[in-house]
Coordinates of N, CA and C in Angstrom, one line a residue:
Q1 N -12.3 11.6 -25.3 CA -13.7 12.1 -25.5 C -14.4 12.4 -24.2
V2 N -13.9 11.8 -23.1 CA -14.5 12.1 -21.8 C -13.7 13.2 -21.1
Q3 N -14.4 14.1 -20.6 CA -13.8 15.2 -19.9 C -14.2 15.1 -18.4
L4 N -13.2 15.3 -17.6 CA -13.4 15.3 -16.1 C -12.9 16.6 -15.5
V5 N -13.7 17.1 -14.6 CA -13.4 18.4 -13.9 C -13.6 18.2 -12.4
E6 N -12.5 18.3 -11.7 CA -12.6 18.2 -10.2 C -12.8 19.5 -9.6
S7 N -13.3 19.5 -8.4 CA -13.5 20.7 -7.6 C -13.6 20.3 -6.1
G8 N -13.5 21.3 -5.2 CA -13.8 21.0 -3.8 C -12.5 21.0 -2.9
G9 N -11.3 21.1 -3.5 CA -10.1 21.2 -2.8 C -10.0 22.5 -2.1
G10 N -9.0 22.6 -1.2 CA -8.7 23.9 -0.5 C -7.8 23.7 0.6
L11 N -7.6 24.7 1.5 CA -6.8 24.7 2.7 C -7.6 24.3 3.9
V12 N -7.2 23.2 4.6 CA -8.0 22.7 5.7 C -7.0 22.5 6.9
Q13 N -7.5 22.7 8.1 CA -6.7 22.4 9.3 C -6.7 20.9 9.5
R14 N -5.7 20.4 10.2 CA -5.6 19.0 10.6 C -6.9 18.6 11.3
G15 N -7.5 17.4 11.0 CA -8.7 17.0 11.6 C -10.0 17.4 10.9
G16 N -9.8 18.3 9.9 CA -11.0 18.7 9.1 C -11.4 17.8 8.1
S17 N -12.5 18.2 7.3 CA -13.0 17.3 6.3 C -13.2 18.1 5.0
L18 N -13.2 17.4 3.9 CA -13.5 17.9 2.6 C -14.3 16.9 1.8
K19 N -15.1 17.4 0.9 CA -15.8 16.6 -0.1 C -15.5 17.1 -1.5
L20 N -14.7 16.3 -2.2 CA -14.3 16.6 -3.6 C -15.4 16.1 -4.6
S21 N -15.5 16.8 -5.7 CA -16.5 16.4 -6.7 C -15.7 16.3 -8.0
C22 N -16.3 15.4 -8.9 CA -15.7 15.3 -10.3 C -16.9 15.1 -11.2
V23 N -17.0 16.1 -12.1 CA -18.1 16.1 -13.1 C -17.6 15.6 -14.4
A24 N -18.3 14.6 -15.0 CA -17.9 14.0 -16.3 C -18.8 14.5 -17.4
S25 N -18.2 14.6 -18.6 CA -19.0 14.9 -19.8 C -18.4 14.2 -21.0
G26 N -19.1 14.1 -22.0 CA -18.6 13.5 -23.3 C -18.8 12.0 -23.4
G27 N -19.5 11.4 -22.5 CA -19.8 10.0 -22.5 C -21.0 9.6 -21.7
T28 N -21.3 8.4 -21.7 CA -22.4 7.9 -20.8 C -21.8 7.5 -19.5
F29 N -22.1 8.3 -18.5 CA -21.4 8.2 -17.2 C -21.5 6.8 -16.6
S30 N -22.6 6.2 -16.7 CA -22.8 4.9 -16.1 C -22.0 3.8 -16.7
N31 N -21.4 4.0 -17.9 CA -20.6 3.0 -18.6 C -19.2 3.0 -18.0
Y32 N -18.8 3.8 -17.1 CA -17.4 4.0 -16.6 C -17.3 3.6 -15.2
G33 N -16.3 2.9 -14.9 CA -15.8 2.8 -13.5 C -15.0 4.0 -13.2
M34 N -15.1 4.5 -12.0 CA -14.4 5.8 -11.6 C -13.4 5.5 -10.5
G35 N -12.4 6.4 -10.4 CA -11.4 6.3 -9.4 C -10.9 7.6 -9.0
W36 N -10.3 7.7 -7.8 CA -9.6 8.9 -7.3 C -8.1 8.5 -7.0
F37 N -7.2 9.3 -7.4 CA -5.8 9.1 -7.1 C -5.3 10.5 -6.6
R38 N -4.1 10.4 -6.0 CA -3.5 11.7 -5.5 C -2.0 11.6 -5.8
Q39 N -1.4 12.8 -5.8 CA 0.0 12.9 -6.1 C 0.6 14.1 -5.3
A40 N 1.5 13.9 -4.4 CA 2.2 14.9 -3.7 C 3.5 15.3 -4.5
P41 N 4.0 16.5 -4.2 CA 5.2 16.9 -4.9 C 6.4 15.9 -4.7
E42 N 7.0 15.6 -5.8 CA 8.2 14.7 -5.8 C 7.8 13.2 -5.5
K43 N 6.5 12.9 -5.6 CA 6.1 11.5 -5.3 C 5.2 11.0 -6.5
G44 N 5.1 9.7 -6.6 CA 4.3 9.1 -7.6 C 2.8 9.2 -7.3
R45 N 2.0 8.9 -8.3 CA 0.6 8.9 -8.2 C 0.1 7.7 -7.3
E46 N -0.8 8.0 -6.4 CA -1.2 7.0 -5.4 C -2.7 6.7 -5.5
F47 N -3.1 5.5 -5.5 CA -4.5 5.1 -5.5 C -5.1 5.5 -4.2
V48 N -6.4 6.1 -4.3 CA -7.1 6.5 -3.1 C -8.4 5.6 -3.0
A49 N -9.2 5.6 -4.1 CA -10.5 5.0 -4.0 C -11.0 4.7 -5.4
A50 N -11.9 3.7 -5.5 CA -12.6 3.3 -6.8 C -14.0 2.9 -6.6
I51 N -14.8 3.1 -7.6 CA -16.2 2.7 -7.5 C -16.6 2.1 -8.9
S52 N -17.5 1.1 -8.8 CA -17.9 0.4 -10.0 C -18.9 1.2 -10.8
R53 N -19.2 0.7 -12.1 CA -20.1 1.4 -12.9 C -21.5 1.6 -12.3
T54 N -21.9 0.6 -11.6 CA -23.3 0.7 -10.9 C -23.2 1.4 -9.6
G55 N -22.0 1.6 -9.0 CA -21.9 2.1 -7.7 C -22.0 1.1 -6.6
G56 N -22.2 -0.2 -7.0 CA -22.4 -1.2 -6.0 C -21.2 -1.8 -5.3
S57 N -20.0 -1.5 -5.9 CA -18.8 -1.9 -5.3 C -17.8 -0.8 -5.2
T58 N -17.1 -0.8 -4.1 CA -16.1 0.3 -3.8 C -14.8 -0.3 -3.3
G59 N -13.7 0.4 -3.4 CA -12.4 -0.1 -2.9 C -11.6 1.1 -2.5
Y60 N -10.8 0.9 -1.4 CA -10.0 2.0 -0.8 C -8.6 1.6 -0.6
A61 N -7.7 2.5 -0.6 CA -6.4 2.3 -0.1 C -6.4 2.0 1.4
D62 N -5.6 1.0 1.7 CA -5.6 0.6 3.1 C -5.3 1.7 4.1
S63 N -4.4 2.6 3.7 CA -4.0 3.7 4.5 C -5.1 4.7 4.8
M64 N -6.2 4.7 4.0 CA -7.2 5.6 4.1 C -8.6 5.0 4.5
K65 N -8.6 3.7 4.7 CA -9.9 3.1 5.1 C -10.4 3.7 6.4
G66 N -11.6 4.0 6.5 CA -12.2 4.6 7.7 C -12.2 6.1 7.7
R67 N -11.5 6.7 6.7 CA -11.5 8.1 6.6 C -12.0 8.7 5.3
V68 N -12.2 7.8 4.3 CA -12.6 8.2 3.0 C -13.8 7.4 2.5
T69 N -14.7 8.1 1.8 CA -15.8 7.4 1.1 C -16.0 7.9 -0.3
I70 N -16.1 7.0 -1.2 CA -16.4 7.3 -2.6 C -17.8 7.0 -2.9
S71 N -18.4 7.9 -3.7 CA -19.8 7.7 -4.1 C -20.1 8.3 -5.5
K72 N -21.2 8.0 -6.1 CA -21.5 8.6 -7.4 C -23.0 8.9 -7.5
D73 N -23.3 9.9 -8.4 CA -24.6 10.2 -8.7 C -24.7 10.2 -10.2
N74 N -25.3 9.1 -10.8 CA -25.3 8.9 -12.2 C -26.2 10.0 -12.9
A75 N -27.2 10.4 -12.2 CA -28.1 11.4 -12.7 C -27.4 12.8 -12.9
K76 N -26.4 13.0 -12.1 CA -25.6 14.3 -12.2 C -24.3 14.1 -12.9
N77 N -23.9 12.9 -13.3 CA -22.6 12.6 -13.9 C -21.5 13.0 -13.0
T78 N -21.6 12.7 -11.7 CA -20.7 13.2 -10.7 C -20.2 12.1 -9.8
V79 N -19.0 12.1 -9.5 CA -18.4 11.2 -8.5 C -17.8 12.0 -7.4
F80 N -18.0 11.5 -6.1 CA -17.5 12.3 -5.0 C -16.5 11.5 -4.2
L81 N -15.7 12.3 -3.5 CA -14.7 11.7 -2.5 C -14.8 12.5 -1.2
Q82 N -15.4 11.9 -0.2 CA -15.4 12.5 1.1 C -14.2 12.0 1.9
I83 N -13.5 13.0 2.5 CA -12.3 12.7 3.3 C -12.5 13.3 4.6
N84 N -12.3 12.5 5.7 CA -12.5 13.0 7.0 C -11.1 12.9 7.8
S85 N -11.0 13.5 8.9 CA -9.8 13.4 9.7 C -8.6 13.7 8.9
L86 N -8.6 14.8 8.2 CA -7.4 15.1 7.3 C -6.1 15.3 8.1
K87 N -5.1 14.8 7.5 CA -3.7 14.8 8.1 C -2.8 15.6 7.1
P88 N -1.8 16.2 7.6 CA -0.8 16.9 6.8 C -0.3 16.1 5.6
E89 N -0.1 14.8 5.9 CA 0.4 13.9 4.8 C -0.7 13.6 3.7
D90 N -1.9 14.1 3.9 CA -2.9 14.0 2.8 C -2.8 15.1 1.8
T91 N -1.9 16.1 2.1 CA -1.7 17.2 1.2 C -1.2 16.7 -0.2
A92 N -1.9 17.0 -1.2 CA -1.6 16.5 -2.6 C -2.6 17.0 -3.6
A93 N -2.3 16.9 -4.8 CA -3.3 17.1 -5.9 C -4.1 15.8 -6.1
Y94 N -5.4 16.0 -6.0 CA -6.3 14.8 -6.1 C -6.9 14.8 -7.5
Y95 N -6.8 13.6 -8.2 CA -7.2 13.5 -9.6 C -8.4 12.5 -9.7
C96 N -9.3 12.8 -10.5 CA -10.4 11.9 -10.8 C -10.1 11.2 -12.1
A97 N -10.5 9.9 -12.2 CA -10.2 9.1 -13.4 C -11.4 8.3 -13.8
A98 N -11.5 8.0 -15.1 CA -12.6 7.2 -15.7 C -12.0 6.1 -16.6
G99 N -12.6 4.9 -16.5 CA -12.2 3.8 -17.4 C -13.3 2.9 -17.8
R100 N -13.2 2.2 -18.9 CA -14.2 1.4 -19.4 C -14.4 0.1 -18.6
N101 N -13.5 -0.3 -17.7 CA -13.6 -1.4 -16.9 C -14.8 -1.2 -15.9
Y102 N -15.4 -2.3 -15.5 CA -16.5 -2.3 -14.6 C -16.0 -1.7 -13.2
F103 N -14.8 -2.2 -12.8 CA -14.2 -1.8 -11.6 C -12.7 -2.0 -11.7
A104 N -11.9 -1.0 -11.3 CA -10.5 -1.0 -11.5 C -9.8 -0.3 -10.3
L105 N -8.6 -0.9 -10.0 CA -7.8 -0.4 -8.9 C -6.4 0.2 -9.4
R106 N -6.1 -0.2 -10.6 CA -4.8 0.2 -11.1 C -4.8 1.4 -12.0
E107 N -3.8 2.3 -11.9 CA -3.7 3.5 -12.7 C -3.8 3.2 -14.2
S108 N -3.2 2.1 -14.6 CA -3.1 1.8 -16.0 C -4.5 1.4 -16.6
D109 N -5.4 1.1 -15.8 CA -6.8 0.7 -16.2 C -7.6 1.9 -16.5
Y110 N -7.2 3.1 -16.2 CA -8.0 4.3 -16.5 C -7.5 5.1 -17.7
A111 N -8.4 5.4 -18.5 CA -8.1 6.1 -19.8 C -8.2 7.6 -19.8
Y112 N -9.0 8.1 -18.9 CA -9.3 9.6 -18.8 C -9.0 10.1 -17.4
W113 N -8.4 11.3 -17.4 CA -8.0 12.0 -16.2 C -8.4 13.4 -16.2
G114 N -8.8 13.9 -15.0 CA -9.0 15.3 -14.8 C -7.7 16.1 -14.6
Q115 N -7.9 17.4 -14.4 CA -6.7 18.3 -14.1 C -6.3 18.3 -12.7
G116 N -7.1 17.8 -11.8 CA -6.7 17.8 -10.4 C -7.3 18.9 -9.6
T117 N -7.4 18.7 -8.3 CA -7.8 19.7 -7.4 C -6.9 19.6 -6.1
Q118 N -6.3 20.7 -5.7 CA -5.3 20.7 -4.7 C -6.0 20.7 -3.3
V119 N -5.5 19.8 -2.5 CA -5.9 19.7 -1.0 C -4.6 20.0 -0.2
T120 N -4.7 20.9 0.7 CA -3.6 21.3 1.5 C -4.1 21.3 3.0
V121 N -3.4 20.5 3.8 CA -3.8 20.3 5.2 C -2.7 20.9 6.1
S122 N -3.1 21.9 6.9 CA -2.1 22.6 7.8 C -2.0 21.8 9.1
S123 N -0.9 22.0 9.7 CA -0.6 21.3 11.0 C -0.7 22.3 12.2

């Protein structure tokens, strides 16, 4: 019943930045913990970042700490992912996810997923 739509991906040069957006509908946005995952071709889905219902707690993959920031705007039903210093290995489809847990880091804790937005980083 929750729909998620990601946007903001594109083709970026190494060292550039992107800010991804995920707009939620069909539920009370503040009731959901939110997360971002990514998946490159022939690879599994990888955790990127998570934020609690209130926005007061955040978590990040160790490999991306210092380069990525997750935030949310409850008034706009939107969660964001800011990625800086992009590397070619960041190339992947990025997915937004929502779950009823207050805060979650595991893929299995999320019940709703968007269709993804493609990020491609050139070298």
